Amino acid sequence: MMKFALYTDTALTCDLPEHRLRRGDIVKLVDHHAAPDGTEGYSIEVFNAVGDTIAVTTVPASALESLREDEVLSARTL
């Protein structure tokens, strides 16, 4: 059972230093994976501020959280 709908935006709950991503960065969910042990995961795509892809990777569902209406989007230098 998927925790998040595909092709929606979520926020990272942890840093991904190998991709220069930080907790709170917005990612797009592009595929759902279930590991043999039942752990859920997702393929994510990350875009820069002008819409260019800067990273594609996989993360466990625990590394993602839904966006909330009390949050404000911001930009940072990569």
Short mmCIF file of N, CA and C in Angstrom, two decimals:
data_model
loop_
_atom_site.label_atom_id
_atom_site.label_comp_id
_atom_site.label_asym_id
_atom_site.label_seq_id
_atom_site.Cartn_x
_atom_site.Cartn_y
_atom_site.Cartn_z
N MET A 1 0.84 -1.19 0.00
CA MET A 1 0.00 0.00 0.00
C MET A 1 0.88 1.24 0.00
N MET A 2 0.65 2.16 -0.92
CA MET A 2 1.45 3.36 -1.03
C MET A 2 1.03 4.39 0.02
N LYS A 3 2.03 4.99 0.63
CA LYS A 3 1.79 6.05 1.61
C LYS A 3 1.51 7.38 0.91
N PHE A 4 2.15 7.60 -0.23
CA PHE A 4 2.01 8.84 -0.98
C PHE A 4 1.56 8.53 -2.41
N ALA A 5 0.81 9.45 -3.01
CA ALA A 5 0.40 9.31 -4.40
C ALA A 5 1.57 9.67 -5.31
N LEU A 6 1.69 8.94 -6.42
CA LEU A 6 2.74 9.23 -7.38
C LEU A 6 2.52 10.59 -8.04
N TYR A 7 3.60 11.19 -8.48
CA TYR A 7 3.64 12.47 -9.19
C TYR A 7 3.19 13.65 -8.32
N THR A 8 3.29 13.47 -7.01
CA THR A 8 3.03 14.58 -6.09
C THR A 8 4.35 15.06 -5.51
N ASP A 9 4.33 16.25 -4.95
CA ASP A 9 5.50 16.80 -4.29
C ASP A 9 5.47 16.45 -2.81
N THR A 10 6.63 16.11 -2.28
CA THR A 10 6.81 15.88 -0.84
C THR A 10 8.10 16.58 -0.43
N ALA A 11 8.36 16.60 0.87
CA ALA A 11 9.60 17.18 1.39
C ALA A 11 10.46 16.08 1.97
N LEU A 12 11.76 16.25 1.86
CA LEU A 12 12.69 15.31 2.48
C LEU A 12 12.70 15.51 4.00
N THR A 13 12.80 14.41 4.73
CA THR A 13 12.91 14.48 6.20
C THR A 13 14.35 14.35 6.66
N CYS A 14 15.28 14.18 5.70
CA CYS A 14 16.69 14.00 6.05
C CYS A 14 17.54 14.56 4.92
N ASP A 15 18.81 14.81 5.21
CA ASP A 15 19.76 15.25 4.21
C ASP A 15 20.17 14.07 3.33
N LEU A 16 20.43 14.34 2.06
CA LEU A 16 21.02 13.36 1.14
C LEU A 16 22.29 13.99 0.57
N PRO A 17 23.38 13.97 1.36
CA PRO A 17 24.60 14.69 0.98
C PRO A 17 25.19 14.24 -0.35
N GLU A 18 25.00 12.97 -0.72
CA GLU A 18 25.54 12.50 -2.00
C GLU A 18 24.89 13.20 -3.19
N HIS A 19 23.73 13.82 -2.98
CA HIS A 19 23.04 14.57 -4.03
C HIS A 19 22.96 16.06 -3.70
N ARG A 20 23.63 16.47 -2.60
CA ARG A 20 23.62 17.86 -2.12
C ARG A 20 22.21 18.34 -1.77
N LEU A 21 21.38 17.41 -1.31
CA LEU A 21 20.01 17.75 -0.91
C LEU A 21 19.91 17.83 0.60
N ARG A 22 19.00 18.67 1.07
CA ARG A 22 18.83 18.90 2.51
C ARG A 22 17.41 18.62 2.95
N ARG A 23 17.29 18.34 4.24
CA ARG A 23 15.97 18.17 4.84
C ARG A 23 15.11 19.38 4.46
N GLY A 24 13.88 19.13 4.04
CA GLY A 24 12.98 20.20 3.65
C GLY A 24 12.95 20.48 2.16
N ASP A 25 13.94 19.97 1.41
CA ASP A 25 13.90 20.16 -0.04
C ASP A 25 12.69 19.44 -0.62
N ILE A 26 12.11 20.03 -1.67
CA ILE A 26 10.92 19.49 -2.30
C ILE A 26 11.32 18.51 -3.40
N VAL A 27 10.68 17.34 -3.41
CA VAL A 27 10.97 16.31 -4.41
C VAL A 27 9.66 15.84 -5.04
N LYS A 28 9.75 15.32 -6.26
CA LYS A 28 8.60 14.76 -6.97
C LYS A 28 8.69 13.24 -6.91
N LEU A 29 7.60 12.57 -6.53
CA LEU A 29 7.57 11.11 -6.47
C LEU A 29 7.25 10.56 -7.86
N VAL A 30 8.13 9.70 -8.38
CA VAL A 30 7.93 9.20 -9.74
C VAL A 30 7.70 7.69 -9.82
N ASP A 31 7.99 6.94 -8.77
CA ASP A 31 7.73 5.50 -8.77
C ASP A 31 7.69 5.01 -7.33
N HIS A 32 6.98 3.91 -7.12
CA HIS A 32 6.86 3.29 -5.80
C HIS A 32 7.56 1.95 -5.83
N HIS A 33 8.30 1.62 -4.77
CA HIS A 33 9.01 0.35 -4.67
C HIS A 33 8.69 -0.31 -3.34
N ALA A 34 8.61 -1.61 -3.36
CA ALA A 34 8.49 -2.36 -2.11
C ALA A 34 9.65 -3.36 -2.07
N ALA A 35 10.48 -3.25 -1.04
CA ALA A 35 11.61 -4.16 -0.89
C ALA A 35 11.10 -5.52 -0.43
N PRO A 36 11.90 -6.58 -0.62
CA PRO A 36 11.48 -7.92 -0.18
C PRO A 36 11.08 -8.00 1.30
N ASP A 37 11.68 -7.12 2.12
CA ASP A 37 11.34 -7.13 3.55
C ASP A 37 10.06 -6.33 3.84
N GLY A 38 9.43 -5.81 2.79
CA GLY A 38 8.19 -5.06 2.97
C GLY A 38 8.37 -3.57 3.14
N THR A 39 9.61 -3.11 3.22
CA THR A 39 9.89 -1.69 3.38
C THR A 39 9.46 -0.94 2.13
N GLU A 40 8.71 0.14 2.30
CA GLU A 40 8.29 0.96 1.17
C GLU A 40 9.37 1.96 0.79
N GLY A 41 9.47 2.24 -0.50
CA GLY A 41 10.39 3.25 -0.97
C GLY A 41 9.86 3.90 -2.23
N TYR A 42 10.50 4.98 -2.62
CA TYR A 42 10.08 5.73 -3.80
C TYR A 42 11.28 6.18 -4.62
N SER A 43 11.09 6.25 -5.92
CA SER A 43 12.03 6.95 -6.78
C SER A 43 11.59 8.40 -6.77
N ILE A 44 12.57 9.30 -6.61
CA ILE A 44 12.25 10.72 -6.58
C ILE A 44 13.04 11.44 -7.65
N GLU A 45 12.47 12.54 -8.12
CA GLU A 45 13.17 13.43 -9.05
C GLU A 45 13.18 14.81 -8.40
N VAL A 46 14.33 15.46 -8.48
CA VAL A 46 14.50 16.76 -7.85
C VAL A 46 14.82 17.78 -8.94
N PHE A 47 14.15 18.92 -8.88
CA PHE A 47 14.32 19.96 -9.87
C PHE A 47 14.91 21.21 -9.23
N ASN A 48 15.65 21.97 -10.03
CA ASN A 48 16.12 23.27 -9.55
C ASN A 48 14.99 24.29 -9.70
N ALA A 49 15.23 25.53 -9.35
CA ALA A 49 14.19 26.56 -9.34
C ALA A 49 13.61 26.87 -10.72
N VAL A 50 14.35 26.55 -11.80
CA VAL A 50 13.83 26.82 -13.14
C VAL A 50 13.33 25.57 -13.85
N GLY A 51 13.23 24.44 -13.12
CA GLY A 51 12.61 23.24 -13.66
C GLY A 51 13.52 22.22 -14.28
N ASP A 52 14.85 22.39 -14.17
CA ASP A 52 15.78 21.40 -14.70
C ASP A 52 15.99 20.29 -13.67
N THR A 53 16.06 19.04 -14.12
CA THR A 53 16.32 17.92 -13.22
C THR A 53 17.74 18.01 -12.69
N ILE A 54 17.89 17.91 -11.37
CA ILE A 54 19.23 17.93 -10.79
C ILE A 54 19.58 16.62 -10.08
N ALA A 55 18.58 15.78 -9.80
CA ALA A 55 18.86 14.49 -9.16
C ALA A 55 17.68 13.55 -9.37
N VAL A 56 18.02 12.27 -9.54
CA VAL A 56 17.03 11.19 -9.54
C VAL A 56 17.63 10.09 -8.67
N THR A 57 16.88 9.65 -7.66
CA THR A 57 17.40 8.64 -6.75
C THR A 57 16.23 7.92 -6.09
N THR A 58 16.53 6.98 -5.23
CA THR A 58 15.49 6.28 -4.47
C THR A 58 15.70 6.56 -2.98
N VAL A 59 14.58 6.59 -2.26
CA VAL A 59 14.62 6.81 -0.81
C VAL A 59 13.54 5.97 -0.16
N PRO A 60 13.71 5.62 1.12
CA PRO A 60 12.63 4.95 1.84
C PRO A 60 11.49 5.93 2.11
N ALA A 61 10.30 5.41 2.28
CA ALA A 61 9.14 6.27 2.58
C ALA A 61 9.38 7.12 3.82
N SER A 62 10.17 6.62 4.75
CA SER A 62 10.45 7.36 5.99
C SER A 62 11.26 8.63 5.74
N ALA A 63 11.86 8.77 4.55
CA ALA A 63 12.64 9.96 4.21
C ALA A 63 11.78 11.05 3.60
N LEU A 64 10.46 10.84 3.57
CA LEU A 64 9.54 11.78 2.93
C LEU A 64 8.42 12.19 3.88
N GLU A 65 7.94 13.42 3.70
CA GLU A 65 6.77 13.87 4.44
C GLU A 65 5.91 14.73 3.54
N SER A 66 4.61 14.73 3.80
CA SER A 66 3.67 15.54 3.03
C SER A 66 3.93 17.01 3.26
N LEU A 67 3.64 17.80 2.24
CA LEU A 67 3.72 19.25 2.39
C LEU A 67 2.50 19.71 3.19
N ARG A 68 2.68 20.78 3.97
CA ARG A 68 1.60 21.30 4.82
C ARG A 68 1.27 22.73 4.43
N GLU A 69 0.05 23.11 4.69
CA GLU A 69 -0.38 24.47 4.31
C GLU A 69 0.23 25.55 5.19
N ASP A 70 0.85 25.18 6.31
CA ASP A 70 1.51 26.18 7.15
C ASP A 70 3.00 26.33 6.81
N GLU A 71 3.42 25.77 5.66
CA GLU A 71 4.81 25.88 5.22
C GLU A 71 4.90 26.85 4.05
N VAL A 72 6.07 27.46 3.90
CA VAL A 72 6.34 28.39 2.80
C VAL A 72 7.52 27.83 2.01
N LEU A 73 7.41 27.81 0.69
CA LEU A 73 8.51 27.38 -0.15
C LEU A 73 9.57 28.47 -0.21
N SER A 74 10.84 28.05 -0.32
CA SER A 74 11.92 29.03 -0.44
C SER A 74 12.96 28.47 -1.40
N ALA A 75 13.92 29.28 -1.77
CA ALA A 75 15.00 28.87 -2.65
C ALA A 75 16.31 28.97 -1.91
N ARG A 76 17.23 28.07 -2.25
CA ARG A 76 18.58 28.11 -1.68
C ARG A 76 19.57 27.79 -2.79
N THR A 77 20.80 28.22 -2.63
CA THR A 77 21.84 27.93 -3.60
C THR A 77 22.34 26.51 -3.40
N LEU A 78 22.47 25.77 -4.49
CA LEU A 78 22.98 24.41 -4.42
C LEU A 78 24.47 24.49 -4.43
#
